[in-house]
Amino acid sequence: MKQGLRVAAYAVCVRDGELLLARWVGRDGVRRWTLPGGGLEHGEDPVETMVREVEEETGYAAEPLALLGIDSDIQSWSLRLRTAGSFQSLRVVYEARITGGTLRPETGGSTDLAAWHPLDAVSGLDRVALVDIGLGLWRDRPPTGRPGPR
């Protein structure tokens, strides 16, 4: 069985009742809204990753305010060549505030658009599960930093 691990850092940026999201583009062309963020580069601190990814995906400079929590997601698959696999994602989620920059889409990356969305409209967006996880951590502030049940 093949196994893999990815560590990533994301930002929950709420300003004036709106949430900053980036639109992720899947390999199959499907587009879904996600929190700005992404994978750690070798030797990179998660805070540095979150700041870098927010700038890359949205054009904004971000400052971390609080560590909200860590989400662990495991996905399994079976390939047609009878090879099974499992992939684990550890997602470090921060509350962050925008300190500068100008909203713009990412060029040549995994997202194609960045936008602010009213908090009460997020549930109607085509989005990845991480958006709800991040908002839950932001709203509930669980003492263990673990998201509630999915």
PDB file of C-alpha atoms in Angstrom:
ATOM      1  CA  MET A   1       0.000   0.000   0.000  1.00  0.00           C
ATOM      2  CA  LYS A   2       1.354   3.411  -0.972  1.00  0.00           C
ATOM      3  CA  GLN A   3       1.150   6.119   1.664  1.00  0.00           C
ATOM      4  CA  GLY A   4       1.787   9.852   1.689  1.00  0.00           C
ATOM      5  CA  LEU A   5       1.644  12.830   4.033  1.00  0.00           C
ATOM      6  CA  ARG A   6       1.157  16.498   3.210  1.00  0.00           C
ATOM      7  CA  VAL A   7       1.316  19.375   5.690  1.00  0.00           C
ATOM      8  CA  ALA A   8      -0.318  22.652   4.707  1.00  0.00           C
ATOM      9  CA  ALA A   9      -1.270  25.957   6.334  1.00  0.00           C
ATOM     10  CA  TYR A  10      -4.405  28.016   5.678  1.00  0.00           C
ATOM     11  CA  ALA A  11      -5.910  31.349   6.685  1.00  0.00           C
ATOM     12  CA  VAL A  12      -9.382  32.258   7.873  1.00  0.00           C
ATOM     13  CA  CYS A  13      -9.629  35.979   7.073  1.00  0.00           C
ATOM     14  CA  VAL A  14     -12.901  37.589   8.113  1.00  0.00           C
ATOM     15  CA  ARG A  15     -13.392  41.315   7.560  1.00  0.00           C
ATOM     16  CA  ASP A  16     -16.611  43.304   7.819  1.00  0.00           C
ATOM     17  CA  GLY A  17     -18.723  40.150   7.825  1.00  0.00           C
ATOM     18  CA  GLU A  18     -17.024  38.653   4.770  1.00  0.00           C
ATOM     19  CA  LEU A  19     -14.678  35.688   4.322  1.00  0.00           C
ATOM     20  CA  LEU A  20     -11.722  35.745   1.935  1.00  0.00           C
ATOM     21  CA  LEU A  21     -11.657  32.695  -0.336  1.00  0.00           C
ATOM     22  CA  ALA A  22      -9.626  31.516  -3.303  1.00  0.00           C
ATOM     23  CA  ARG A  23     -11.134  29.406  -6.068  1.00  0.00           C
ATOM     24  CA  TRP A  24      -9.235  26.118  -6.379  1.00  0.00           C
ATOM     25  CA  VAL A  25      -9.040  24.461  -9.791  1.00  0.00           C
ATOM     26  CA  GLY A  26      -8.887  20.659  -9.743  1.00  0.00           C
ATOM     27  CA  ARG A  27      -6.983  18.560 -12.266  1.00  0.00           C
ATOM     28  CA  ASP A  28     -10.319  17.717 -13.862  1.00  0.00           C
ATOM     29  CA  GLY A  29     -11.167  21.430 -14.234  1.00  0.00           C
ATOM     30  CA  VAL A  30     -13.716  21.491 -11.404  1.00  0.00           C
ATOM     31  CA  ARG A  31     -13.608  24.773  -9.498  1.00  0.00           C
ATOM     32  CA  ARG A  32     -14.406  25.065  -5.777  1.00  0.00           C
ATOM     33  CA  TRP A  33     -13.830  27.790  -3.237  1.00  0.00           C
ATOM     34  CA  THR A  34     -11.243  27.154  -0.540  1.00  0.00           C
ATOM     35  CA  LEU A  35      -9.375  28.959   2.199  1.00  0.00           C
ATOM     36  CA  PRO A  36      -6.215  30.641   0.942  1.00  0.00           C
ATOM     37  CA  GLY A  37      -3.250  28.461   1.802  1.00  0.00           C
ATOM     38  CA  GLY A  38      -1.238  25.482   0.729  1.00  0.00           C
ATOM     39  CA  GLY A  39       1.619  23.103   1.295  1.00  0.00           C
ATOM     40  CA  LEU A  40       4.736  23.754   3.327  1.00  0.00           C
ATOM     41  CA  GLU A  41       7.994  23.886   1.437  1.00  0.00           C
ATOM     42  CA  HIS A  42      10.889  21.940   2.967  1.00  0.00           C
ATOM     43  CA  GLY A  43      12.167  23.778   6.056  1.00  0.00           C
ATOM     44  CA  GLU A  44       9.349  26.346   6.006  1.00  0.00           C
ATOM     45  CA  ASP A  45       7.462  27.311   9.160  1.00  0.00           C
ATOM     46  CA  PRO A  46       3.647  26.948   8.932  1.00  0.00           C
ATOM     47  CA  VAL A  47       3.112  30.651   9.701  1.00  0.00           C
ATOM     48  CA  GLU A  48       5.480  31.578   6.871  1.00  0.00           C
ATOM     49  CA  THR A  49       3.592  29.193   4.584  1.00  0.00           C
ATOM     50  CA  MET A  50       0.233  30.756   5.417  1.00  0.00           C
ATOM     51  CA  VAL A  51       1.553  34.287   4.819  1.00  0.00           C
ATOM     52  CA  ARG A  52       3.221  33.270   1.530  1.00  0.00           C
ATOM     53  CA  GLU A  53       0.190  31.380   0.247  1.00  0.00           C
ATOM     54  CA  VAL A  54      -2.264  34.187   1.078  1.00  0.00           C
ATOM     55  CA  GLU A  55      -0.088  36.594  -0.917  1.00  0.00           C
ATOM     56  CA  GLU A  56       0.323  34.168  -3.833  1.00  0.00           C
ATOM     57  CA  GLU A  57      -3.377  33.323  -4.083  1.00  0.00           C
ATOM     58  CA  THR A  58      -4.998  36.667  -3.247  1.00  0.00           C
ATOM     59  CA  GLY A  59      -2.432  39.478  -3.572  1.00  0.00           C
ATOM     60  CA  TYR A  60      -2.831  40.414   0.086  1.00  0.00           C
ATOM     61  CA  ALA A  61      -0.272  40.629   2.877  1.00  0.00           C
ATOM     62  CA  ALA A  62      -1.567  38.714   5.910  1.00  0.00           C
ATOM     63  CA  GLU A  63      -0.657  38.648   9.573  1.00  0.00           C
ATOM     64  CA  PRO A  64      -1.503  35.682  11.822  1.00  0.00           C
ATOM     65  CA  LEU A  65      -3.709  36.501  14.806  1.00  0.00           C
ATOM     66  CA  ALA A  66      -4.260  33.049  16.318  1.00  0.00           C
ATOM     67  CA  LEU A  67      -3.748  29.369  15.713  1.00  0.00           C
ATOM     68  CA  LEU A  68      -7.290  28.031  15.343  1.00  0.00           C
ATOM     69  CA  GLY A  69      -6.497  24.348  15.062  1.00  0.00           C
ATOM     70  CA  ILE A  70      -5.211  21.427  13.041  1.00  0.00           C
ATOM     71  CA  ASP A  71      -7.376  19.260  10.811  1.00  0.00           C
ATOM     72  CA  SER A  72      -6.351  15.760   9.761  1.00  0.00           C
ATOM     73  CA  ASP A  73      -7.889  14.247   6.661  1.00  0.00           C
ATOM     74  CA  ILE A  74      -7.163  10.766   5.304  1.00  0.00           C
ATOM     75  CA  GLN A  75      -8.166   9.652   1.830  1.00  0.00           C
ATOM     76  CA  SER A  76      -7.785   6.135   0.461  1.00  0.00           C
ATOM     77  CA  TRP A  77      -7.887   4.927  -3.089  1.00  0.00           C
ATOM     78  CA  SER A  78      -7.587   1.796  -5.166  1.00  0.00           C
ATOM     79  CA  LEU A  79      -5.845   1.919  -8.523  1.00  0.00           C
ATOM     80  CA  ARG A  80      -6.785  -0.297 -11.442  1.00  0.00           C
ATOM     81  CA  LEU A  81      -3.354  -1.943 -11.224  1.00  0.00           C
ATOM     82  CA  ARG A  82      -4.372  -3.385  -7.852  1.00  0.00           C
ATOM     83  CA  THR A  83      -2.331  -0.872  -5.905  1.00  0.00           C
ATOM     84  CA  ALA A  84      -4.098   0.631  -2.929  1.00  0.00           C
ATOM     85  CA  GLY A  85      -3.023   3.851  -1.329  1.00  0.00           C
ATOM     86  CA  SER A  86      -3.682   6.241   1.492  1.00  0.00           C
ATOM     87  CA  PHE A  87      -2.897   9.929   1.750  1.00  0.00           C
ATOM     88  CA  GLN A  88      -3.035  12.031   4.920  1.00  0.00           C
ATOM     89  CA  SER A  89      -3.298  15.822   4.971  1.00  0.00           C
ATOM     90  CA  LEU A  90      -2.489  17.801   8.114  1.00  0.00           C
ATOM     91  CA  ARG A  91      -3.950  21.272   7.705  1.00  0.00           C
ATOM     92  CA  VAL A  92      -2.843  23.977  10.121  1.00  0.00           C
ATOM     93  CA  VAL A  93      -5.523  26.675  10.258  1.00  0.00           C
ATOM     94  CA  TYR A  94      -4.813  30.239  11.411  1.00  0.00           C
ATOM     95  CA  GLU A  95      -6.965  33.272  11.922  1.00  0.00           C
ATOM     96  CA  ALA A  96      -5.325  36.086   9.988  1.00  0.00           C
ATOM     97  CA  ARG A  97      -5.945  39.704   9.135  1.00  0.00           C
ATOM     98  CA  ILE A  98      -5.116  41.524   5.944  1.00  0.00           C
ATOM     99  CA  THR A  99      -2.444  44.189   6.419  1.00  0.00           C
ATOM    100  CA  GLY A 100      -1.893  45.373   2.850  1.00  0.00           C
ATOM    101  CA  GLY A 101      -1.789  44.499  -0.804  1.00  0.00           C
ATOM    102  CA  THR A 102      -4.445  44.504  -3.488  1.00  0.00           C
ATOM    103  CA  LEU A 103      -6.918  41.743  -4.271  1.00  0.00           C
ATOM    104  CA  ARG A 104      -5.943  39.894  -7.441  1.00  0.00           C
ATOM    105  CA  PRO A 105      -6.126  36.344  -8.815  1.00  0.00           C
ATOM    106  CA  GLU A 106      -3.173  33.959  -8.734  1.00  0.00           C
ATOM    107  CA  THR A 107      -1.348  33.421 -12.007  1.00  0.00           C
ATOM    108  CA  GLY A 108      -0.178  29.954 -12.945  1.00  0.00           C
ATOM    109  CA  GLY A 109      -1.065  28.341  -9.623  1.00  0.00           C
ATOM    110  CA  SER A 110      -3.706  26.054  -8.176  1.00  0.00           C
ATOM    111  CA  THR A 111      -6.310  28.846  -7.877  1.00  0.00           C
ATOM    112  CA  ASP A 112      -7.738  31.182 -10.505  1.00  0.00           C
ATOM    113  CA  LEU A 113      -9.746  33.740  -8.526  1.00  0.00           C
ATOM    114  CA  ALA A 114      -9.876  35.360  -5.090  1.00  0.00           C
ATOM    115  CA  ALA A 115     -12.891  37.123  -3.604  1.00  0.00           C
ATOM    116  CA  TRP A 116     -14.622  38.209  -0.413  1.00  0.00           C
ATOM    117  CA  HIS A 117     -17.915  36.431   0.330  1.00  0.00           C
ATOM    118  CA  PRO A 118     -20.550  37.394   2.916  1.00  0.00           C
ATOM    119  CA  LEU A 119     -20.429  34.898   5.790  1.00  0.00           C
ATOM    120  CA  ASP A 120     -24.134  34.136   5.448  1.00  0.00           C
ATOM    121  CA  ALA A 121     -23.662  33.252   1.740  1.00  0.00           C
ATOM    122  CA  VAL A 122     -20.746  30.811   2.166  1.00  0.00           C
ATOM    123  CA  SER A 123     -23.036  27.813   2.681  1.00  0.00           C
ATOM    124  CA  GLY A 124     -24.421  28.349  -0.841  1.00  0.00           C
ATOM    125  CA  LEU A 125     -21.012  28.288  -2.530  1.00  0.00           C
ATOM    126  CA  ASP A 126     -19.495  25.290  -4.291  1.00  0.00           C
ATOM    127  CA  ARG A 127     -16.656  24.815  -1.800  1.00  0.00           C
ATOM    128  CA  VAL A 128     -14.236  22.270  -0.371  1.00  0.00           C
ATOM    129  CA  ALA A 129     -14.883  20.888   3.125  1.00  0.00           C
ATOM    130  CA  LEU A 130     -11.943  22.862   4.518  1.00  0.00           C
ATOM    131  CA  VAL A 131     -13.970  26.087   4.264  1.00  0.00           C
ATOM    132  CA  ASP A 132     -16.555  24.745   6.727  1.00  0.00           C
ATOM    133  CA  ILE A 133     -13.839  23.268   8.940  1.00  0.00           C
ATOM    134  CA  GLY A 134     -11.991  26.591   9.085  1.00  0.00           C
ATOM    135  CA  LEU A 135     -15.153  28.574   9.801  1.00  0.00           C
ATOM    136  CA  GLY A 136     -16.107  26.098  12.521  1.00  0.00           C
ATOM    137  CA  LEU A 137     -12.709  26.509  14.165  1.00  0.00           C
ATOM    138  CA  TRP A 138     -13.000  30.301  13.871  1.00  0.00           C
ATOM    139  CA  ARG A 139     -16.503  30.386  15.382  1.00  0.00           C
ATOM    140  CA  ASP A 140     -16.103  27.713  18.074  1.00  0.00           C
ATOM    141  CA  ARG A 141     -12.450  28.147  19.108  1.00  0.00           C
ATOM    142  CA  PRO A 142     -12.228  24.584  20.480  1.00  0.00           C
ATOM    143  CA  PRO A 143      -9.672  24.331  23.298  1.00  0.00           C
ATOM    144  CA  THR A 144      -8.062  21.269  21.720  1.00  0.00           C
ATOM    145  CA  GLY A 145      -7.834  22.903  18.281  1.00  0.00           C
ATOM    146  CA  ARG A 146      -9.688  19.970  16.771  1.00  0.00           C
ATOM    147  CA  PRO A 147     -12.661  20.540  14.483  1.00  0.00           C
ATOM    148  CA  GLY A 148     -16.027  19.177  15.495  1.00  0.00           C
ATOM    149  CA  PRO A 149     -17.592  16.114  13.881  1.00  0.00           C
ATOM    150  CA  ARG A 150     -17.998  16.183  10.097  1.00  0.00           C
TER     151      ARG A 150
END
